mmCIF file of C-alpha atoms in Angstrom:
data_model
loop_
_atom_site.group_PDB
_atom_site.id
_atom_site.type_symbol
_atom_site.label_atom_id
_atom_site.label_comp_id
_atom_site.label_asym_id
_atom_site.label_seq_id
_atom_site.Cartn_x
_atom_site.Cartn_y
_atom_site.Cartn_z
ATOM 1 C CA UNK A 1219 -13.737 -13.099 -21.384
ATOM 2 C CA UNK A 1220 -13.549 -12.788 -17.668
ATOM 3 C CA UNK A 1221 -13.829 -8.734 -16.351
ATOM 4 C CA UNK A 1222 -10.661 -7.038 -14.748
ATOM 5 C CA UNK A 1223 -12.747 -7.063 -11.206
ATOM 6 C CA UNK A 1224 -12.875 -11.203 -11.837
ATOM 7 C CA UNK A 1225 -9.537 -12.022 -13.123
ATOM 8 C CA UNK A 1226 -8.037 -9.059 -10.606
ATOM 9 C CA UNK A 1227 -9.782 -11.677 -7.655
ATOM 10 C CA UNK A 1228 -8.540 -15.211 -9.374
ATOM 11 C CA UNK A 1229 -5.000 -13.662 -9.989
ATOM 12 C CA UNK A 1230 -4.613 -12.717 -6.231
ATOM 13 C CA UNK A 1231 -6.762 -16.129 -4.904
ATOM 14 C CA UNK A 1232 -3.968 -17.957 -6.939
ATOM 15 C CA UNK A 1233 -1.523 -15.946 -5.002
ATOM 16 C CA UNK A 1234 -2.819 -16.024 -1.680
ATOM 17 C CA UNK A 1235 -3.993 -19.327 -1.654
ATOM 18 C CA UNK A 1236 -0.214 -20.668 -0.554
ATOM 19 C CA UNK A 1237 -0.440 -18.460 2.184
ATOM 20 C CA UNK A 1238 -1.544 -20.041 6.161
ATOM 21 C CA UNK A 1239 -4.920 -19.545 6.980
ATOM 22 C CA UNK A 1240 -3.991 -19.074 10.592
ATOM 23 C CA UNK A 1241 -4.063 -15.561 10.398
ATOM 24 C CA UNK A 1242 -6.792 -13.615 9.245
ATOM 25 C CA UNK A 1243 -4.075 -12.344 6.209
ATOM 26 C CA UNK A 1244 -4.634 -12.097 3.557
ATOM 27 C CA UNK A 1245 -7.650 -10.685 2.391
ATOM 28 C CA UNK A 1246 -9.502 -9.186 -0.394
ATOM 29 C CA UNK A 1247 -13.139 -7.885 -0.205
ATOM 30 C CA UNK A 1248 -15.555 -6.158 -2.616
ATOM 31 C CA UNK A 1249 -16.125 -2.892 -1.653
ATOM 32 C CA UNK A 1250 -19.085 -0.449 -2.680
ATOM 33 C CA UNK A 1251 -17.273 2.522 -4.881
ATOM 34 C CA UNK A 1252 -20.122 4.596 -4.252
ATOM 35 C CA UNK A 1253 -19.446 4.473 -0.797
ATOM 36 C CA UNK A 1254 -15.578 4.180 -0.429
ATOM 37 C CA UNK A 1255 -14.096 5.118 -4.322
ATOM 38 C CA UNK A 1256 -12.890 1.952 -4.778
ATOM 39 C CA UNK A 1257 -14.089 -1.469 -5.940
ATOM 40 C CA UNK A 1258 -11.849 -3.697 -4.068
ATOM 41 C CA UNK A 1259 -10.037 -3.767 -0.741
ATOM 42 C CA UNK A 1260 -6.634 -5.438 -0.169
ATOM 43 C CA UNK A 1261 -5.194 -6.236 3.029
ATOM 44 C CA UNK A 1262 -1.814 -8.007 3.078
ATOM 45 C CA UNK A 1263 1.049 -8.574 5.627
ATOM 46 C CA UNK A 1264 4.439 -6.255 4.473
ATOM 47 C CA UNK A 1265 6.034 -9.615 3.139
ATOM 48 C CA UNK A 1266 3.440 -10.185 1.072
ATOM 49 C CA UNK A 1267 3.123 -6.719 -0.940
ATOM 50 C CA UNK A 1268 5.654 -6.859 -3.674
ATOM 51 C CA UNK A 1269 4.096 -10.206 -5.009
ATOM 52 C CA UNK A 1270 0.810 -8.270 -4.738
ATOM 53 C CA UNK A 1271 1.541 -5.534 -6.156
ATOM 54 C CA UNK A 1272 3.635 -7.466 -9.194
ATOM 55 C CA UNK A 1273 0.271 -8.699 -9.886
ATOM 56 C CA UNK A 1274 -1.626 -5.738 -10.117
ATOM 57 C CA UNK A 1275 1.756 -4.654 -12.448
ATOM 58 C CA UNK A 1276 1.057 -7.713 -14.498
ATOM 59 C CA UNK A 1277 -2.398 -6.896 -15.245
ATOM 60 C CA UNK A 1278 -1.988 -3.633 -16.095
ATOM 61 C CA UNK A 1279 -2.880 -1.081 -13.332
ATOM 62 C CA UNK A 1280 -1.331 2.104 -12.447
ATOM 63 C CA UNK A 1281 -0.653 3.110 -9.264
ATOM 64 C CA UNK A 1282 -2.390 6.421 -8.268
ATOM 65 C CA UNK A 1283 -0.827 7.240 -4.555
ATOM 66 C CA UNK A 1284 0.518 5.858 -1.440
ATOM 67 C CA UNK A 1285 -0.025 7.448 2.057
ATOM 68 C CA UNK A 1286 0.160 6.321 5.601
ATOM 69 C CA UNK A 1287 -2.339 6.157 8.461
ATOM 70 C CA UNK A 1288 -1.787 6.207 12.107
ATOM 71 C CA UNK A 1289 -3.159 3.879 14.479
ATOM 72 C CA UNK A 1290 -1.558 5.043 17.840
ATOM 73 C CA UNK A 1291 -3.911 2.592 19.993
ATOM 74 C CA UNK A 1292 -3.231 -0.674 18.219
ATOM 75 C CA UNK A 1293 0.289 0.711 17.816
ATOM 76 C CA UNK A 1294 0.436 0.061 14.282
ATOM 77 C CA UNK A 1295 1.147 2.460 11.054
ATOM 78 C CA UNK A 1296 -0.831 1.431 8.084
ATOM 79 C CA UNK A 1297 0.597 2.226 4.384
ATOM 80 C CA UNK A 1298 -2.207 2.514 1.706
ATOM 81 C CA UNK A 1299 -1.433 2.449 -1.475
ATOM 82 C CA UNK A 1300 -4.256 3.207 -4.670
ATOM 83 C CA UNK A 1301 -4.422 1.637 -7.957
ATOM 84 C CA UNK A 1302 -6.310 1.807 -11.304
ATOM 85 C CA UNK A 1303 -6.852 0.580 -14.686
ATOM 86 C CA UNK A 1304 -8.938 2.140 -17.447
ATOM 87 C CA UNK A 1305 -10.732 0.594 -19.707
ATOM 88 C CA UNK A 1306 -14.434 0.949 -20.870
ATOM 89 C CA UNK A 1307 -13.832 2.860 -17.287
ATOM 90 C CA UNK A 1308 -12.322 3.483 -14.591
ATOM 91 C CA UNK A 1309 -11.413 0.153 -11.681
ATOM 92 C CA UNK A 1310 -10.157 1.325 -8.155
ATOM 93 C CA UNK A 1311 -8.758 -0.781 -5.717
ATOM 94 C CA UNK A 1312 -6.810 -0.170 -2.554
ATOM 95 C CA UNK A 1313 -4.007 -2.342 -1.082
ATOM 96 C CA UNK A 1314 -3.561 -1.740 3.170
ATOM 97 C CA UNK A 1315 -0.625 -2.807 4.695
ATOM 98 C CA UNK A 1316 0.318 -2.499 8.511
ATOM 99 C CA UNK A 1317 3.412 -2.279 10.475
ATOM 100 C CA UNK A 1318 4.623 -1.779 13.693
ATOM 101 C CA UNK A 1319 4.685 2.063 15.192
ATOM 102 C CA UNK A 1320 7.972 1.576 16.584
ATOM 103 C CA UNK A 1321 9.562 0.147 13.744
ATOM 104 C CA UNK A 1322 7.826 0.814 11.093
ATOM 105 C CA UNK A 1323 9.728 -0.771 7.914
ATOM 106 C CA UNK A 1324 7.447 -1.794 4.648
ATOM 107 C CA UNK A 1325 9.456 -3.027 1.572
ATOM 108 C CA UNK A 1326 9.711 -0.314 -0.973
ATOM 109 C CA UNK A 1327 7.733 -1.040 -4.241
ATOM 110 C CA UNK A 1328 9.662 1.292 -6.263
ATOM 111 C CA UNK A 1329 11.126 -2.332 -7.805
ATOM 112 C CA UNK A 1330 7.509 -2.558 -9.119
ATOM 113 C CA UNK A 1331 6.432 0.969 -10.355
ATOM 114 C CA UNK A 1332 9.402 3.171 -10.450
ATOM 115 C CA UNK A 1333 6.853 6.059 -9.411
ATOM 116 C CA UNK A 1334 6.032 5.111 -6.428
ATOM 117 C CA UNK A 1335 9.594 6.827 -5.913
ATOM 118 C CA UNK A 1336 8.574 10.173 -4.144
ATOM 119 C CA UNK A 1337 5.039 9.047 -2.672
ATOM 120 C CA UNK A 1338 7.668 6.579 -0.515
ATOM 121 C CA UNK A 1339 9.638 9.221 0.043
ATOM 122 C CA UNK A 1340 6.798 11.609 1.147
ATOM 123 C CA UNK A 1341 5.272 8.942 2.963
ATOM 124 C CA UNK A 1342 8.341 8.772 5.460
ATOM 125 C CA UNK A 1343 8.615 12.438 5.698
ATOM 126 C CA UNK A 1344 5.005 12.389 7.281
ATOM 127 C CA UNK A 1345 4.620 9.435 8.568
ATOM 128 C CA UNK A 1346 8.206 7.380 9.649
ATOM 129 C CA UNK A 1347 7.940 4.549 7.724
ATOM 130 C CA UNK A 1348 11.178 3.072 6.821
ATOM 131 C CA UNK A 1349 10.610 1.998 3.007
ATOM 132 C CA UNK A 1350 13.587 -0.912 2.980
ATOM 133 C CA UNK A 1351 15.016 -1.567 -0.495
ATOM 134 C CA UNK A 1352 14.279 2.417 -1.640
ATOM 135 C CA UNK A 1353 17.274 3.507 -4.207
ATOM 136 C CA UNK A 1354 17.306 7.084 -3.018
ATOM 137 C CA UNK A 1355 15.323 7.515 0.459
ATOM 138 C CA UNK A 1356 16.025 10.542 1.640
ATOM 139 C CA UNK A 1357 13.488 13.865 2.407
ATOM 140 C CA UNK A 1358 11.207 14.721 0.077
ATOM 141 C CA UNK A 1359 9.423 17.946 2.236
ATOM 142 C CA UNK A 1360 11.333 18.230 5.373
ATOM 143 C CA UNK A 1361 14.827 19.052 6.223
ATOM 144 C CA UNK A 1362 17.174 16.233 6.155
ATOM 145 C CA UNK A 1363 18.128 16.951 10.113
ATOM 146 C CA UNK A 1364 13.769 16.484 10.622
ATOM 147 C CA UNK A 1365 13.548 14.287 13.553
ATOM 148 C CA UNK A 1366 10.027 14.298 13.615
ATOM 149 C CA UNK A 1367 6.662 13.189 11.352
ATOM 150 C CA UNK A 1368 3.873 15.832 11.521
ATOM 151 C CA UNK A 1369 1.371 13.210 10.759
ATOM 152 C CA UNK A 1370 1.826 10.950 13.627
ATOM 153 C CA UNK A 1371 -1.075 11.273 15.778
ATOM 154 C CA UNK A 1372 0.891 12.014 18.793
ATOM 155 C CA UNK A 1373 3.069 14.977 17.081
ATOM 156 C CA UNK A 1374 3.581 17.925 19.000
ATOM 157 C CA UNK A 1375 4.008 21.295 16.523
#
C-alpha cells in the first residue's frame, strides 16, 4: 500500500499530466515540513483548482484555511489555501494560486468543501479577490459599503 504523500503525487500527476507543458503550471514539489509546515507545495493556474482540490476531496483531506497574499510588484494576488489528513499523523500540503491585482477573480471552492464558505468570504474582505461561483459572497468583517482591503500592500488606513 502506497503512502498518502505517494498516491497524493500520482493522483495529481494523473491530473496534471493533460495539462501543456508550455507554461511552467502546474506544479507540485516536496517541501521540508520542518522548514515550511507542510509536506507538499501546489501551484496551479485558477482554472485548474477545483479539479485539484476535488482530488484532495477524494482522498480524504480537510481543508484547514485559505488566505491571500499580495504581490504588488508582479501585480498579482496569490490565494493559498491549507489542507490535511490524519492518519498515523498529521500530512500538510498547501495549494497557491495567482491572479491578477486588478481583477482578481479565483473560482470559489465552496462546491468542494462547503467550509471554505467564510475563509472566501474573509479572504475578499482583506484582500479583493472576487471568489466567482460563491452562494452567499458578501462581507464577512467589514461593512458592506467597504470600498477598500486593509491587506493590500498599498492600503492607506
Amino acid at each position: 500500500m502506497s503512502s498518502i504523500k505517494e498516491q497524493t503525487q500520482e493522483k495529481l500527476a494523473s491530473l496534471f499530466a493533460d495539462h501543456s507543458t508550455a507554461t511552467p503550471l502546474p506544479f507540485v514539489e516536496e517541501s521540508d515540513y520542518s522548514i515550511c509546515g507542510y509536506y507538499l507545495n501546489i501551484v496551479v493556474s485558477p482554472d485548474l483548482l477545483i479539479e485539484t482540490v476535488t482530488v484532495l476531496d477524494e482522498l480524504g483531506y480537510f481543508l484547514e484555511s485559505i488566505t491571500g497574499v499580495d504581490w504588488p510588484k508582479e501585480e498579482e494576488i496569490e490565494s493559498v489555501y491549507d489542507f490535511n489528513r490524519y492518519d498515523e499523523h498529521s500530512f500538510r500540503i498547501v495549494i497557491r494560486t495567482r491572479t491578477s491585482r486588478d481583477t482578481p477573480v479565483i473560482p470559489s471552492i465552496t462546491s468542494v468543501y462547503n467550509g471554505a464558505n467564510w475563509h472566501e468570504r474573509e479572504t475578499r474582505d482583506f484582500f479583493g479577490i472576487d471568489f466567482t461561483g460563491h452562494p452567499h459572497l458578501i462581507p464577512l468583517l467589514l461593512p458592506e459599503d467597504a470600498d477598500f482591503h486593509p491587506l493590500l500592500k498599498d492600503f492607506k488606513a
